[in-house]
Coordinates of C-alpha atoms in Angstrom, one line a residue:
Chain A
M35 CA 114.6 107.0 146.2
T36 CA 117.7 105.5 147.8
T37 CA 119.2 102.1 147.1
V38 CA 116.4 99.7 147.6
V39 CA 117.3 96.3 146.5
K40 CA 114.2 94.3 147.1
E41 CA 112.3 91.7 145.2
P42 CA 109.3 93.5 143.7
R43 CA 105.9 91.8 143.6
V44 CA 103.3 92.4 141.0
E45 CA 100.8 93.6 143.6
D46 CA 102.8 96.6 144.7
T47 CA 103.7 97.9 141.3
P48 CA 101.2 100.4 140.0
A49 CA 100.0 99.3 136.6
D50 CA 98.0 101.7 134.4
G51 CA 95.6 104.0 136.0
P52 CA 95.9 107.5 137.4
V53 CA 99.3 108.4 138.8
A54 CA 99.7 110.8 141.7
A55 CA 102.8 112.7 140.7
P56 CA 103.1 113.9 137.1
S57 CA 105.8 111.3 136.3
M58 CA 106.4 110.9 132.6
V59 CA 108.5 107.8 133.1
Q60 CA 108.0 105.4 136.0
V61 CA 110.3 102.5 136.5
R62 CA 109.6 100.0 139.3
G63 CA 111.8 97.1 140.5
L64 CA 113.4 96.1 137.2
W65 CA 115.4 92.9 137.3
K66 CA 117.3 91.5 134.3
S67 CA 119.9 88.8 133.9
F68 CA 121.9 87.7 131.0
G69 CA 122.7 84.1 131.8
P70 CA 124.3 84.0 135.2
T71 CA 125.0 87.8 135.4
A72 CA 122.3 90.0 136.9
V73 CA 122.6 93.3 135.0
L74 CA 119.6 95.1 136.6
R75 CA 118.9 94.3 140.3
G76 CA 115.8 96.2 141.3
V77 CA 115.9 99.6 139.6
D78 CA 113.4 102.2 140.5
L79 CA 113.3 105.6 138.7
D80 CA 110.9 108.5 138.3
V81 CA 111.3 111.1 135.6
P82 CA 109.0 114.1 135.9
A83 CA 107.5 115.5 132.6
G84 CA 109.7 118.1 131.0
S85 CA 112.8 117.2 133.0
V86 CA 116.2 115.9 132.0
T87 CA 117.7 112.9 133.8
V88 CA 121.3 112.0 133.2
V89 CA 122.4 108.5 134.1
L90 CA 126.0 108.1 135.0
G91 CA 128.0 105.0 136.0
P92 CA 130.8 102.7 135.1
S93 CA 130.4 100.4 132.1
G94 CA 128.5 97.3 132.9
S95 CA 126.5 99.1 135.6
G96 CA 123.3 98.4 133.7
K97 CA 122.7 101.9 132.3
S98 CA 122.1 100.9 128.7
T99 CA 120.0 97.8 129.7
L100 CA 117.8 100.2 131.7
L101 CA 117.2 102.4 128.7
R102 CA 116.5 99.4 126.4
A103 CA 114.1 98.0 129.0
I104 CA 112.2 101.3 129.2
N105 CA 111.2 101.0 125.5
H106 CA 110.9 97.2 125.7
L107 CA 113.7 96.5 123.3
E108 CA 115.0 94.3 126.2
K109 CA 112.4 92.1 128.0
V110 CA 113.0 92.2 131.7
D111 CA 112.7 89.3 134.1
R112 CA 110.7 91.3 136.7
G113 CA 109.5 94.8 137.2
F114 CA 107.5 97.3 135.2
V115 CA 107.7 100.5 133.2
A116 CA 105.0 103.1 132.5
I117 CA 105.2 106.0 130.2
D118 CA 102.7 108.8 130.9
G119 CA 100.7 106.4 133.0
E120 CA 100.6 103.7 130.2
L121 CA 102.1 100.4 131.2
I122 CA 104.7 99.3 128.6
G123 CA 104.6 95.8 127.2
Y124 CA 101.6 94.5 129.2
R125 CA 97.9 95.1 129.6
R126 CA 96.1 94.7 132.8
A127 CA 92.8 92.9 132.8
G128 CA 91.4 92.4 136.3
D129 CA 94.1 90.6 138.3
K130 CA 95.9 89.4 135.2
L131 CA 98.7 90.9 133.1
H132 CA 98.6 90.1 129.4
E133 CA 101.8 90.4 127.5
L134 CA 101.1 92.7 124.6
K135 CA 101.5 91.5 121.0
E136 CA 104.5 92.9 119.0
R137 CA 102.2 95.2 117.0
E138 CA 100.9 96.9 120.2
V139 CA 104.4 97.2 121.6
L140 CA 105.5 98.8 118.3
R141 CA 102.7 101.3 118.7
Q142 CA 103.8 102.1 122.3
R143 CA 107.3 102.7 121.1
T144 CA 106.2 105.5 118.9
N145 CA 105.8 107.4 122.2
I146 CA 109.4 106.7 123.1
G147 CA 112.2 108.1 121.0
F148 CA 115.5 106.2 121.1
V149 CA 118.9 107.5 120.0
F150 CA 121.6 104.8 119.7
Q151 CA 125.3 105.0 120.4
N152 CA 126.0 103.9 116.8
F153 CA 123.3 106.0 115.3
N154 CA 121.8 103.0 113.4
L155 CA 120.6 105.2 110.6
F156 CA 119.4 103.1 107.6
P157 CA 122.4 103.4 105.2
H158 CA 120.4 102.6 102.1
L159 CA 117.9 105.4 102.6
T160 CA 118.6 109.1 102.3
V161 CA 118.5 111.4 105.3
L162 CA 115.0 112.5 104.5
E163 CA 113.8 109.0 103.9
N164 CA 115.2 107.9 107.3
I165 CA 113.2 110.6 109.0
V166 CA 110.0 110.1 107.0
E167 CA 109.9 106.3 107.4
A168 CA 108.4 105.9 110.8
P169 CA 105.8 108.7 110.7
V170 CA 104.4 107.3 107.4
S171 CA 104.6 103.6 108.2
A172 CA 103.9 103.6 112.0
L173 CA 101.7 106.6 112.5
R174 CA 100.1 106.6 109.0
R175 CA 100.9 110.3 108.4
P176 CA 100.4 111.5 104.8
K177 CA 103.7 111.6 103.0
A178 CA 103.7 115.3 102.1
E179 CA 103.0 116.2 105.7
A180 CA 105.8 113.9 107.0
R181 CA 108.3 115.4 104.5
A182 CA 107.5 118.9 105.5
R183 CA 107.8 118.0 109.2
A184 CA 111.1 116.2 108.5
L185 CA 112.5 119.2 106.7
E186 CA 111.6 121.4 109.7
L187 CA 113.4 119.0 112.0
L188 CA 116.4 119.0 109.8
E189 CA 116.4 122.7 110.0
R190 CA 116.3 122.5 113.7
V191 CA 119.3 120.2 113.9
G192 CA 121.1 122.4 111.4
L193 CA 121.2 119.9 108.5
A194 CA 118.5 121.2 106.1
E195 CA 120.9 121.0 103.1
K196 CA 121.7 117.3 103.8
A197 CA 118.1 116.0 103.2
D198 CA 119.1 114.1 100.1
A199 CA 122.5 112.8 101.3
Y200 CA 123.0 109.2 102.3
P201 CA 124.0 108.7 106.0
R202 CA 127.5 107.4 105.1
Q203 CA 128.2 110.7 103.3
L204 CA 127.9 112.5 106.6
S205 CA 130.2 112.9 109.6
G206 CA 129.5 111.1 112.8
G207 CA 128.2 114.2 114.5
Q208 CA 125.9 114.9 111.5
Q209 CA 124.6 111.3 111.5
Q210 CA 123.8 111.5 115.2
R211 CA 121.9 114.8 114.6
V212 CA 119.9 113.1 111.9
A213 CA 119.2 110.2 114.3
I214 CA 117.8 112.7 116.8
A215 CA 115.6 114.3 114.1
R216 CA 114.4 110.8 113.2
A217 CA 113.5 110.1 116.8
L218 CA 111.7 113.5 117.1
A219 CA 109.7 112.9 114.0
L220 CA 107.4 110.7 116.0
E221 CA 106.7 113.5 118.5
P222 CA 107.6 111.1 121.3
K223 CA 106.6 111.8 125.0
V224 CA 110.1 111.0 126.1
L225 CA 113.5 110.7 124.4
L226 CA 116.1 108.1 125.4
F227 CA 119.7 108.7 124.6
D228 CA 122.1 105.7 124.9
E229 CA 125.6 107.3 125.0
P230 CA 124.9 109.5 122.0
T231 CA 128.4 110.9 121.8
S232 CA 130.5 107.9 122.7
A233 CA 131.1 106.9 119.1
L234 CA 132.1 110.5 118.1
D235 CA 135.4 112.2 117.7
P236 CA 135.9 114.7 120.5
E237 CA 135.5 117.7 118.3
L238 CA 132.1 116.5 117.1
V239 CA 130.7 115.9 120.6
G240 CA 129.7 119.6 121.0
E241 CA 127.4 119.8 118.0
V242 CA 125.4 116.8 119.2
L243 CA 125.2 118.0 122.8
D244 CA 124.1 121.5 121.6
V245 CA 121.1 119.9 119.9
V246 CA 120.3 118.0 123.1
K247 CA 120.6 121.2 125.1
D248 CA 118.1 122.9 122.8
L249 CA 115.7 120.1 123.3
A250 CA 116.1 120.5 127.1
R251 CA 115.3 124.2 126.9
A252 CA 112.2 123.4 124.8
G253 CA 110.9 121.2 127.7
T254 CA 111.5 117.7 126.2
T255 CA 111.5 114.9 128.7
M256 CA 114.8 113.1 128.3
I257 CA 116.8 110.3 129.8
V258 CA 120.5 110.6 128.8
V259 CA 123.0 107.9 129.4
T260 CA 126.4 109.6 129.0
H261 CA 130.0 110.0 130.2
E262 CA 129.9 113.7 129.7
I263 CA 130.0 115.0 133.3
G264 CA 130.1 118.6 132.1
F265 CA 126.9 118.1 130.1
A266 CA 125.2 116.5 133.2
R267 CA 126.2 119.5 135.3
E268 CA 124.9 122.0 132.8
V269 CA 121.7 120.4 131.6
A270 CA 120.5 117.7 134.0
D271 CA 117.6 118.3 136.5
T272 CA 118.4 115.0 138.1
V273 CA 121.6 113.0 138.0
V274 CA 121.3 109.2 138.6
F275 CA 124.4 107.2 139.5
M276 CA 124.2 103.5 138.8
D277 CA 126.6 100.8 139.7
G278 CA 126.2 97.0 139.8
G279 CA 122.7 97.1 138.5
V280 CA 121.2 99.4 141.1
V281 CA 120.7 103.1 141.5
V282 CA 123.3 104.1 144.1
E283 CA 122.3 107.7 144.4
Q284 CA 120.4 110.4 142.7
G285 CA 119.5 114.0 143.0
P286 CA 120.2 117.5 141.6
P287 CA 123.6 117.6 139.8
R288 CA 125.2 119.8 142.4
A289 CA 124.4 117.3 145.2
V290 CA 125.4 114.2 143.3
L291 CA 128.4 115.6 141.4
D292 CA 129.9 117.9 144.0
E293 CA 128.9 116.3 147.3
P294 CA 128.3 112.6 146.6
R295 CA 127.2 110.7 149.7
H296 CA 128.3 107.3 148.5
E297 CA 131.8 106.0 148.4
R298 CA 131.2 104.3 145.0
T299 CA 129.9 107.6 143.5
R300 CA 133.0 109.4 144.8
A301 CA 135.3 106.7 143.4
F302 CA 133.7 106.9 140.0
L303 CA 133.7 110.7 139.8
A304 CA 137.3 110.7 140.9
K305 CA 138.2 108.6 137.9
V306 CA 136.2 110.5 135.3
L307 CA 136.7 114.1 136.4
Chain B
M112 CA 172.9 97.0 99.9
T113 CA 172.4 93.3 100.2
T114 CA 176.1 92.6 100.5
A115 CA 176.4 95.2 103.2
T116 CA 173.6 93.6 105.3
A117 CA 175.0 90.1 104.7
G118 CA 178.4 91.4 105.9
A119 CA 176.7 93.0 108.9
T120 CA 175.0 89.8 110.0
T121 CA 178.1 87.6 109.6
T122 CA 180.7 89.8 111.1
G123 CA 178.6 91.9 113.3
T124 CA 180.2 95.1 112.1
P125 CA 177.9 98.2 111.5
T126 CA 176.8 98.8 108.0
R127 CA 179.3 100.8 105.9
S128 CA 178.3 103.1 103.1
K129 CA 179.9 102.1 99.8
P130 CA 182.4 104.6 98.5
D131 CA 181.1 104.4 94.9
R132 CA 177.6 105.7 95.9
A133 CA 176.7 109.3 96.1
P134 CA 177.7 110.7 99.4
A135 CA 174.6 110.7 101.6
D136 CA 175.5 114.0 103.3
A137 CA 175.4 116.0 100.0
P138 CA 172.5 118.4 100.3
L139 CA 169.5 117.5 98.1
D140 CA 168.2 120.5 96.1
L141 CA 164.6 119.8 95.2
G142 CA 164.5 122.9 93.0
E143 CA 167.1 121.3 90.7
L144 CA 164.7 118.3 90.1
A145 CA 162.0 120.4 88.5
G146 CA 163.5 120.5 85.1
L147 CA 164.3 116.8 84.9
R148 CA 162.3 114.3 82.9
T149 CA 160.8 111.3 84.8
V150 CA 161.3 107.8 83.3
R151 CA 158.5 105.3 84.0
A152 CA 159.5 102.0 85.6
R153 CA 159.6 99.2 83.1
Y154 CA 158.6 95.5 83.7
P155 CA 159.9 93.4 80.9
W156 CA 158.8 90.0 82.4
R157 CA 155.3 91.3 82.8
W158 CA 155.3 92.1 79.1
A159 CA 156.8 88.7 78.2
A160 CA 154.1 86.8 80.2
G161 CA 151.3 88.9 78.6
L162 CA 152.7 88.2 75.2
A163 CA 152.9 84.5 75.8
A164 CA 149.3 84.4 76.8
L165 CA 148.3 86.3 73.7
V166 CA 150.2 83.8 71.5
V167 CA 148.3 80.9 73.0
L168 CA 145.0 82.7 72.5
A169 CA 146.0 83.6 68.9
Q170 CA 146.7 79.9 68.2
F171 CA 143.3 78.9 69.5
A172 CA 141.6 81.6 67.5
H173 CA 143.5 80.5 64.4
G174 CA 142.4 76.9 65.0
L175 CA 138.8 78.0 65.3
A176 CA 139.0 79.8 62.0
T177 CA 141.0 77.3 60.0
N178 CA 140.2 73.8 61.3
P179 CA 137.4 72.5 59.0
G180 CA 136.1 70.3 61.8
W181 CA 134.4 73.4 63.4
D182 CA 132.3 73.6 60.2
W183 CA 131.3 77.3 60.5
A184 CA 129.0 77.1 57.5
T185 CA 126.7 74.6 59.3
F186 CA 127.0 76.7 62.5
R187 CA 125.8 79.7 60.5
V188 CA 122.8 77.8 59.0
Y189 CA 121.6 76.5 62.4
F190 CA 122.5 79.4 64.7
S191 CA 119.4 81.4 63.8
A192 CA 117.3 78.6 62.4
D193 CA 113.7 78.7 63.5
T194 CA 113.8 75.4 65.5
I195 CA 116.9 76.6 67.4
L196 CA 115.4 80.0 68.1
R197 CA 112.2 78.3 69.4
A198 CA 114.4 76.1 71.6
V199 CA 116.2 79.1 72.9
G200 CA 112.9 80.6 73.8
R201 CA 111.9 77.5 75.6
T202 CA 115.1 77.5 77.6
V203 CA 114.6 81.1 78.6
E204 CA 111.0 80.3 79.5
L205 CA 112.1 77.4 81.7
T206 CA 114.7 79.6 83.4
A207 CA 112.3 82.4 84.0
Y208 CA 109.6 80.1 85.5
G209 CA 112.2 78.2 87.6
T210 CA 113.7 81.4 88.9
V211 CA 110.4 83.0 89.8
L212 CA 109.0 79.9 91.4
G213 CA 112.3 79.1 93.1
F214 CA 112.9 82.5 94.6
L215 CA 109.3 83.1 95.7
L216 CA 109.1 79.7 97.4
G217 CA 112.7 80.2 98.6
A218 CA 111.8 83.5 100.2
V219 CA 108.9 81.9 102.0
V220 CA 111.1 79.0 103.2
A221 CA 113.8 81.5 104.4
A222 CA 111.1 83.5 106.3
M223 CA 109.8 80.3 107.9
R224 CA 113.3 79.3 108.9
L225 CA 113.9 82.7 110.5
S226 CA 110.4 82.8 112.1
R227 CA 109.9 82.4 115.9
S228 CA 107.7 79.3 115.4
A229 CA 109.6 76.1 116.1
I230 CA 107.2 74.2 113.8
L231 CA 107.8 76.5 110.8
Q232 CA 111.5 76.5 111.5
T233 CA 111.6 72.7 111.5
V234 CA 109.5 72.3 108.4
A235 CA 111.7 74.8 106.5
W236 CA 114.8 73.0 107.6
A237 CA 113.4 69.7 106.5
Y238 CA 112.3 71.2 103.1
V239 CA 115.9 72.4 102.4
W240 CA 117.3 69.1 103.6
V241 CA 115.1 67.0 101.3
F242 CA 115.4 69.1 98.2
R243 CA 119.1 69.6 98.4
S244 CA 119.5 65.9 98.8
I245 CA 117.7 64.7 95.7
P246 CA 119.6 65.1 92.4
L247 CA 117.7 67.4 90.1
I248 CA 117.5 64.8 87.3
V249 CA 116.0 62.2 89.7
Q250 CA 113.4 64.7 90.8
L251 CA 112.5 65.7 87.3
V252 CA 111.8 62.1 86.3
F253 CA 109.9 61.6 89.5
W254 CA 107.6 64.6 88.8
F255 CA 107.2 63.4 85.2
N256 CA 105.8 60.2 86.6
L257 CA 103.7 61.8 89.3
S258 CA 100.4 60.7 87.7
Y259 CA 101.5 57.1 88.4
L260 CA 101.2 57.9 92.2
Y261 CA 98.3 60.3 92.2
K262 CA 95.9 59.9 89.4
R263 CA 93.7 62.8 90.4
F264 CA 94.2 66.0 92.3
G265 CA 91.5 67.7 94.3
F266 CA 90.9 70.8 96.4
G267 CA 88.9 70.6 99.6
I268 CA 89.2 70.4 103.4
P269 CA 92.3 68.3 104.5
F270 CA 91.2 64.8 105.3
G271 CA 87.6 66.0 104.5
P272 CA 85.4 66.4 101.5
T273 CA 86.8 67.7 98.2
F274 CA 85.2 70.5 96.2
G275 CA 86.7 69.7 92.8
D276 CA 89.4 67.7 91.3
F277 CA 91.2 67.1 88.0
E278 CA 93.4 64.5 86.3
T279 CA 97.1 64.9 87.2
I280 CA 98.3 64.0 83.8
G281 CA 96.2 66.7 82.1
V282 CA 97.5 69.5 84.3
L283 CA 101.0 68.4 85.0
G284 CA 102.4 67.8 81.5
A285 CA 106.1 67.5 80.7
L286 CA 106.6 71.3 80.9
G287 CA 104.6 71.6 84.1
A288 CA 106.7 68.8 85.7
A289 CA 109.9 70.4 84.5
V290 CA 108.9 73.8 86.0
L291 CA 107.8 72.2 89.2
G292 CA 111.0 70.2 89.5
L293 CA 113.3 73.1 88.7
G294 CA 111.4 75.5 91.0
L295 CA 111.3 73.2 94.0
H296 CA 115.0 72.3 93.6
Q297 CA 115.9 76.0 93.2
A298 CA 113.8 77.0 96.2
A299 CA 115.9 75.0 98.6
F300 CA 119.1 76.7 97.4
A301 CA 117.4 80.1 97.2
A302 CA 116.1 79.8 100.7
E303 CA 119.6 79.4 102.1
I304 CA 121.0 82.2 100.1
I305 CA 118.2 84.6 101.2
R306 CA 118.6 83.5 104.8
G307 CA 122.3 84.1 104.6
G308 CA 121.8 87.6 103.3
I309 CA 119.3 88.4 106.0
I310 CA 121.4 87.3 108.9
A311 CA 124.3 89.3 107.6
V312 CA 122.4 92.6 108.1
D313 CA 123.5 94.5 111.2
P314 CA 121.0 93.6 114.0
G315 CA 121.1 97.3 115.0
Q316 CA 119.1 98.1 111.8
R317 CA 116.1 96.0 112.8
E318 CA 116.4 97.2 116.3
A319 CA 116.3 100.9 115.2
A320 CA 113.2 100.1 113.1
A321 CA 111.6 98.4 116.1
A322 CA 112.5 101.4 118.3
L323 CA 110.7 103.7 115.8
G324 CA 107.6 101.5 115.9
V325 CA 107.9 100.6 112.2
P326 CA 105.5 97.6 111.6
R327 CA 107.1 94.2 111.4
W328 CA 106.5 93.5 107.7
R329 CA 107.8 96.9 106.8
Q330 CA 110.9 96.3 109.0
A331 CA 111.6 93.4 106.7
W332 CA 110.7 94.9 103.3
R333 CA 111.9 98.4 103.8
I334 CA 114.9 98.1 106.1
V335 CA 116.4 94.6 106.3
L336 CA 115.7 93.1 102.8
P337 CA 117.1 96.0 100.7
Q338 CA 120.3 95.7 102.8
A339 CA 120.3 91.9 102.6
M340 CA 120.0 92.1 98.8
R341 CA 123.7 93.1 98.7
G342 CA 124.7 89.8 100.1
I343 CA 122.0 87.8 98.3
L344 CA 122.6 89.0 94.7
P345 CA 126.0 87.6 93.8
S346 CA 124.9 84.1 94.9
A347 CA 121.4 84.5 93.5
A348 CA 122.9 85.5 90.1
N349 CA 125.0 82.3 90.2
E350 CA 121.9 80.3 90.9
V351 CA 120.0 81.9 88.0
I352 CA 122.9 81.2 85.6
S353 CA 123.3 77.7 86.8
L354 CA 119.6 77.1 86.5
F355 CA 119.7 78.5 83.0
K356 CA 122.3 76.0 82.0
G357 CA 120.8 73.4 84.2
T358 CA 117.6 73.5 82.2
S359 CA 119.5 71.3 79.7
V360 CA 118.9 68.3 81.9
V361 CA 115.2 68.5 81.1
Y362 CA 116.1 67.0 77.8
V363 CA 115.4 63.7 79.6
M364 CA 111.7 64.7 79.4
A365 CA 111.9 65.3 75.7
I366 CA 111.1 69.0 76.1
G367 CA 112.3 71.0 73.1
E368 CA 114.7 73.2 74.9
L369 CA 118.1 74.2 73.4
F370 CA 120.2 71.2 74.3
Y371 CA 117.5 68.7 73.3
Q372 CA 116.9 70.5 70.0
V373 CA 120.6 70.5 69.2
Q374 CA 120.8 66.8 69.9
V375 CA 117.8 66.2 67.6
V376 CA 119.5 68.1 64.8
Y377 CA 122.9 66.4 65.1
G378 CA 121.2 63.1 65.5
R379 CA 119.7 63.7 62.0
T380 CA 122.6 65.4 60.3
G381 CA 125.6 63.9 62.1
R382 CA 127.2 67.4 62.5
V383 CA 127.9 67.2 66.2
V384 CA 130.6 69.8 66.7
P385 CA 129.0 72.8 64.9
L386 CA 125.7 72.2 66.6
L387 CA 127.3 71.9 70.0
M388 CA 128.9 75.3 69.2
V389 CA 125.4 76.7 68.3
A390 CA 124.2 75.7 71.8
T391 CA 127.4 76.9 73.5
V392 CA 127.3 80.4 71.8
W393 CA 123.7 80.8 72.8
Y394 CA 124.4 79.8 76.4
V395 CA 127.3 82.2 76.5
L396 CA 125.3 85.1 74.9
L397 CA 122.4 84.8 77.3
T398 CA 124.7 84.3 80.3
T399 CA 126.4 87.6 79.3
V400 CA 123.1 89.4 79.3
L401 CA 122.3 88.0 82.8
S402 CA 125.8 89.1 84.0
I403 CA 125.3 92.6 82.8
G404 CA 121.9 92.7 84.4
Q405 CA 123.4 91.5 87.6
Y406 CA 125.9 94.3 87.6
Y407 CA 123.3 97.0 87.4
V408 CA 121.0 95.4 89.9
E409 CA 123.8 95.1 92.4
R410 CA 124.7 98.7 91.8
Y411 CA 121.2 99.8 92.6
F412 CA 121.2 97.9 95.9
A413 CA 124.6 99.4 96.8
R414 CA 123.1 102.9 97.0
G415 CA 124.3 104.6 100.1
A416 CA 127.0 101.9 100.7
D417 CA 129.9 104.1 99.8
R418 CA 130.6 107.8 100.1
T419 CA 130.9 108.1 96.3
P420 CA 129.5 105.2 94.1
P421 CA 132.2 103.7 91.8
P422 CA 131.8 104.6 88.1
T423 CA 130.0 102.2 85.8
P424 CA 132.2 100.5 83.1
L425 CA 130.8 102.9 80.6
Q426 CA 131.8 105.9 82.7
R427 CA 135.2 104.4 83.3
A428 CA 135.8 103.8 79.6
R429 CA 134.8 107.4 78.9
S430 CA 137.2 108.8 81.5
L431 CA 139.9 106.6 80.2
V432 CA 139.5 107.9 76.7
R433 CA 139.4 111.5 78.1
G434 CA 142.6 110.7 80.0
L435 CA 144.4 109.3 77.0
R436 CA 143.4 112.2 74.9
A437 CA 144.7 114.6 77.5
R438 CA 148.0 112.7 77.7
T439 CA 148.6 112.7 74.0
A440 CA 147.7 116.4 73.9
T441 CA 150.4 117.2 76.5
A442 CA 152.9 114.8 74.8
V443 CA 152.3 116.6 71.5
A444 CA 152.7 120.0 73.3
L445 CA 156.0 118.8 74.9
G446 CA 157.2 117.3 71.7
G447 CA 156.6 120.6 69.9
R448 CA 158.6 122.5 72.6
S449 CA 161.7 120.4 72.6

């Protein structure tokens, strides 16, 4: 998949239905403008199940918008997203596409975990309540079961003893680990990370990335927008470099990071390395 | 110091150290300071101003106690008289109904205003516009005379047949009209207060809930509203208190609430001042209760807002007493040693 900036048409985008390659996330021809500025200009992306994709690029290149479009927090102007073969935000009926109602979109989102740059934990709820909320209210899990699962997840991110604390009583790194546990509680098919360490002090970055690495080892499908090149090199199966709303180049980390083929990639890496 | 700087600015010469001050280059031995006694800074003018304020207050209190015009004997008779207590009850009742109706309807109007339907938004805006424009007293008299406009009220299909109806005057008595008027008036203000609280919540909160697939009503009830309450409560408490005192305008409908009853009594006995004081003290007492309630409700909704919640006044008083005791204890110990 090289830089293909073309106008997608509805006919050539696969809607739901069987997919040849086992792609967990398929993105086809996403276009999105905010007023006069086009932020996404025809983005295509394929993320195989169980793989880790790291998205790099200068700020304003459309990385965050791409992530937000994947879980339909941002409605795009053109293009489609499918998770595990399920079209997100629309339903195909014959030759028509029906926009899904909010309730159905919310159900689809339970398959897509999202970790925000600013954590967005609910400050008035305890750590445990933050994690239990969605499984109980969105998936209708019994409370006791959801609590037990939440405690397991807290154990996994190393915060079992903080279950009854309020988010503001935790450090940034701890808050982000809780946010990851909260996203995992829905057992999503894919986890999206929007610059998960950008709001953290440098010494707290490691503890969050360690959790993400654990998840990668466990075979979680993830798309991570980050500026941590070292993390990309170590964990990513695919590195995607975006600039100006398009995917400039992608491939294994060694190819993209060490032998970039595009001038823009080289210029960016020269600045951040 | 000031003279030195003034000299420096006028003559342009560098600042000189005055000979009468301790030489700056003398080594400071911190160990020597350990045995010295510290003297607290004193602020005589602060004390003088505080004293003056106390004198004025004392004069006022003295006047209250000694001026026969206040007529405390009459005050005592009527303060807990049955008629007055019943009137206090009526005032509380009107406040409660007005608050419940006002805030329930206000929440609905605020939700309409924030909805994505242009029709609902406009209707909600118009509601607030109309009911904020009409003076409460005008509205009350209007509702009181509603039966003049609509003799009967019926339920049925709009513009179609009705299934049952009743006489307006029988259902909407003076009390009903008062509650309706207070509630509708209050709802317009409550709607804006609630809306203000909701839009002040970080949009990331709703977004996070949406990203987790939390259902929409639950996003509002569980995530946004509890956080909005922090912004809503101070203004809402203002509204409840002003409604509580505002119930006194329903005296125009001859409802036996506190202010009306007091007027009846002083109309009969001619003792205006003590009876106004009866009403005043009751209003102050009940407002105090509301204010204390507000404090604790706000505290509840502030959970998680700070790393450590601030102590309640009771806890603060306790720790102050403890501190004072500790200080006198050390003072006694020091006194014994010297």
